[in-house]
Amino acid sequence: MAVPCPSSSGLSCPHRPAGFYGLDESDLDKVFHLPTTTFIGGQESALPLREIIRRLEMAYCQHIGVEFMFINDLEQCQWIRQKFETPGIMQFTNEEKRTLLARLVRSTRFEEFLQRKWSSEKRFGLEGCEVLIPALKTIIDKSSENGVDYVIMGMPHRGRLNVLANVIRKELEQIFCQFDSKLEAADEGSGDVKYHLGMYHRRINRVTDRNITLSLVANPSHLEAADPVVMGKTKAEQFYCGDTEGKKVMSILLHGDAAFAGQGIVYETFHLSDLPSYTTHGTVHVVVNNQIGFTTDPRMARSSPYPTDVARVVNAPIFHVNSDDPEAVMYVCKVAAEWRSTFHKDVVVDLVCYRRNGHNEMDEPMFTQPLMYKQIRKQKPVLQKYAELLVSQGVVNQPEYEEEISKYDKICEEAFARSKDEKILHIKHWLDSPWPGFFTLDGQPRSMSCPSTGLTEDILTHIGNVASSVPVENFTIHGGLSRILKTRGEMVKNRTVDWALAEYMAFGSLLKEGIHIRLSGQDVERGTFSHRHHVLHDQNVDKRTCIPMNHLWPNQAPYTVCNSSLSEYGVLGFELGFAMASPNALVLWEAQFGDFHNTAQCIIDQFICPGQAKWVRQNGIVLLLPHGMEGMGPEHSSARPERFLQMCNDDPDVLPDLTEANFDINQLYDCNWVVVNCSSPGNFFHVLRRQILLPFRKPLIIFTPKSLLRHPEARTSFDEMLPGTHFQRVISEDGPAAQDPENVKRLLFCTGKVYYDLTRERKARGMVEQVAITRIEQLSPFPFDLLLREVQKYPNAELAWCQEEHKNQGYYDYVKPRLRTTISRAKPVWYAGRDPAAAPATGNKKTHLTELQRLLDTAFDLDAFKNFS
């Protein structure tokens, strides 16, 4: 196997297994006097490290090392050998060298300009790896030459402003004005720091003279979190343009060395790279290998020899290159782009560089790496080195070089002058995923209303019949599945639906309307609870499957249902990225059990919840989170609704204007996400359809049932799904208590599955006239208007919130203050539920039943709260 050469800077060797700093030349033999293999002049040879250093420092253009012998494909290995072992293959024309120099000038002088103007501002500059800009431009140039017309990028904060300016080509004044402390607040949203923002730009690639679209995805400070988001967006763009081989749309991911080795999401993302429903047909990964993570040496930051070793798991070739050799970097980047175009697989470029400043411009790196930074202080910038080389070669002369610098400096100064005219921060100028035409209709803003989500009986019946049959001839299904389909058919005849059939009808109707649907997650094809069965398997023919949903209508949109790898963080990030690409798709991610979402908490907290506020990026992703206390233990019980509700952006102490036209739709428009817990299949059907029929997009969090999937009372009649019907934010009492509301002693509010426990207990106690039960189906935005009507309807009733979750969990802390605001604090809102606890649920079945009975006793004991009055 070939290994990389050491950096000519003398700072560190990229192949040092733990990263040693401050070593003298004499120390090298003590630590690394080992036989090592490298490519030198096209020959493979075993040499001591000192000899490798001597030979490679004499040859300016051979600062490249390749890892590929672990690849188990002979054709791919031979391809790589030809690219690196052919003598004299790395040749550049004088014009290419001048272009490279001009790009280095822009990269370097941009950072120097920012440093001169805003020396006390954090900007996470690129000093020490200025070659990144020409590297990225080379990858894009070569990819454009090979037919790519859309590149989606993700990166951390270091060098981001430089990439925006010199790769994406965002207007410099739009970047410079971000440093103005007097800039007024955003036109909408709360905004984000400048080195997190994204951008979308379509322009001409000057090298290939072809149109190219570049999108840099906005990201949080959580390093590598954007990786799966970029992959999902790339997959979606490929899907919508019919690019089944990744020839038109590609992704580039930038990484830091410490994060690439340390963040598990990198591994998860790599493992999606070759899965049929997730592959983007190759990503070019570029590692900005500073050889330090904040203040941490590599020997403390990883156990592997290289920061890039994680890429070996998917047989991705790894090209290590000295970033102080710009021509070597450009050659490697061309090869990486060619590899991706040829084999449609991932590839890694490891730019072995350094970080001239601290973690940010205000940080002092000498505290922790004194010897390393003494060496860095002596290091010539790569621009100066390369300019001197080209002058010595006669490619450019000194006046030409200085003119190139002056020209770019003038561009920056003029943009700086224009930036002073900017008075308002427009976050929409930094949008990474525009949806042209979605927010207007015939040139006018779309109406803030939502049509009925009901369907005609013919459509319901047709979908139900397909859902209960096998639309392919000579296809043998499992006997148990035959019984399930027969039961579905009987429900259709009886004009009723259960949860699985309600979901089927929502999906099928949207497909008819041209809405692509993508459902992803662990075991979603069958369903964790064996209720869905959207993919049928022939019992006699291996790998023969059928998706009846794709046989509903002649010209329907496609339905994608895909079991994911056993990953939450990576897969949810991927689906979020997929949903970014188009508003005309219903993208759903289902957790195997609701509490498993917590391993994807970063995507929820940093992207889904605040995404629109930070980046003016609407997203309609749907999270299906199975939830319910059913005696299954601390895990598999709670989807942690309290966490989602805590992050809702409405004010519990302010009663909105309930007389406002389209109050419910305006509430949805103003919220950061929608949280629902449906108690009936019909309402589940309506909320899925409403998600698409709304004139905007918001994330939708649905706490889905488990035992209710087969509960005999959890059925909905077709009558509640016909034209004119809607999603019900609140479902009122419709029994005897509603006929004589003044004699109702207690009004119970609840949500979800506990409703069925309450109605059973109420009936058993003969209290159907004394206790009314109101179901809150949409928890956020909170239905103030409808709940005010409910309270006013029962003037003599005590108010109590009932939940099966523990008191410090679930919905109580969210619902209580809002109910109190609704009624102007005229009455207390009592609690009936489990006591506070550390764990979400007990692991003992008997204890579970005892707790359930205790909360039911509290709910129906009309004297329970008298002692607290």
Short mmCIF file of N, CA and C in Angstrom, two decimals, residues 640 642 803 805-810 812-813 831 834-839:
data_model
loop_
_atom_site.label_atom_id
_atom_site.label_comp_id
_atom_site.label_asym_id
_atom_site.label_seq_id
_atom_site.Cartn_x
_atom_site.Cartn_y
_atom_site.Cartn_z
N ARG A 640 -41.27 10.80 24.06
CA ARG A 640 -40.84 12.02 24.72
C ARG A 640 -41.55 13.26 24.17
N GLU A 642 -42.85 15.65 25.66
CA GLU A 642 -42.52 16.87 26.40
C GLU A 642 -41.37 17.63 25.76
N GLN A 803 -53.48 12.25 31.56
CA GLN A 803 -52.50 11.63 30.65
C GLN A 803 -51.98 10.35 31.27
N GLU A 805 -48.82 9.39 30.75
CA GLU A 805 -47.41 9.62 31.01
C GLU A 805 -47.21 10.14 32.44
N HIS A 806 -45.97 10.11 32.90
CA HIS A 806 -45.65 10.65 34.22
C HIS A 806 -45.80 12.17 34.22
N LYS A 807 -46.02 12.72 35.40
CA LYS A 807 -46.38 14.14 35.52
C LYS A 807 -45.29 15.06 34.98
N ASN A 808 -44.04 14.70 35.15
CA ASN A 808 -42.93 15.54 34.65
C ASN A 808 -42.61 15.25 33.18
N GLN A 809 -43.43 14.42 32.56
CA GLN A 809 -43.25 14.07 31.16
C GLN A 809 -44.58 14.30 30.43
N GLY A 810 -44.65 13.85 29.20
CA GLY A 810 -45.92 13.99 28.49
C GLY A 810 -46.26 15.44 28.17
N TYR A 812 -48.52 17.64 30.18
CA TYR A 812 -49.11 18.44 31.24
C TYR A 812 -48.49 19.83 31.37
N ASP A 813 -47.15 19.89 31.43
CA ASP A 813 -46.49 21.18 31.62
C ASP A 813 -46.69 22.10 30.43
N TYR A 831 -54.80 17.72 37.71
CA TYR A 831 -53.99 16.71 37.02
C TYR A 831 -54.42 15.31 37.45
N ARG A 834 -49.91 9.71 36.07
CA ARG A 834 -48.87 9.08 36.86
C ARG A 834 -48.04 10.13 37.59
N ASP A 835 -47.45 9.72 38.71
CA ASP A 835 -46.58 10.61 39.48
C ASP A 835 -45.29 10.88 38.71
N PRO A 836 -44.54 11.91 39.11
CA PRO A 836 -43.24 12.16 38.46
C PRO A 836 -42.32 10.95 38.60
N ALA A 837 -41.48 10.77 37.62
CA ALA A 837 -40.55 9.64 37.63
C ALA A 837 -39.35 9.96 36.75
N ALA A 838 -38.25 9.26 37.00
CA ALA A 838 -37.05 9.45 36.19
C ALA A 838 -37.15 8.70 34.87
N ALA A 839 -37.67 7.48 34.94
CA ALA A 839 -37.81 6.66 33.73
C ALA A 839 -39.18 6.90 33.10
#
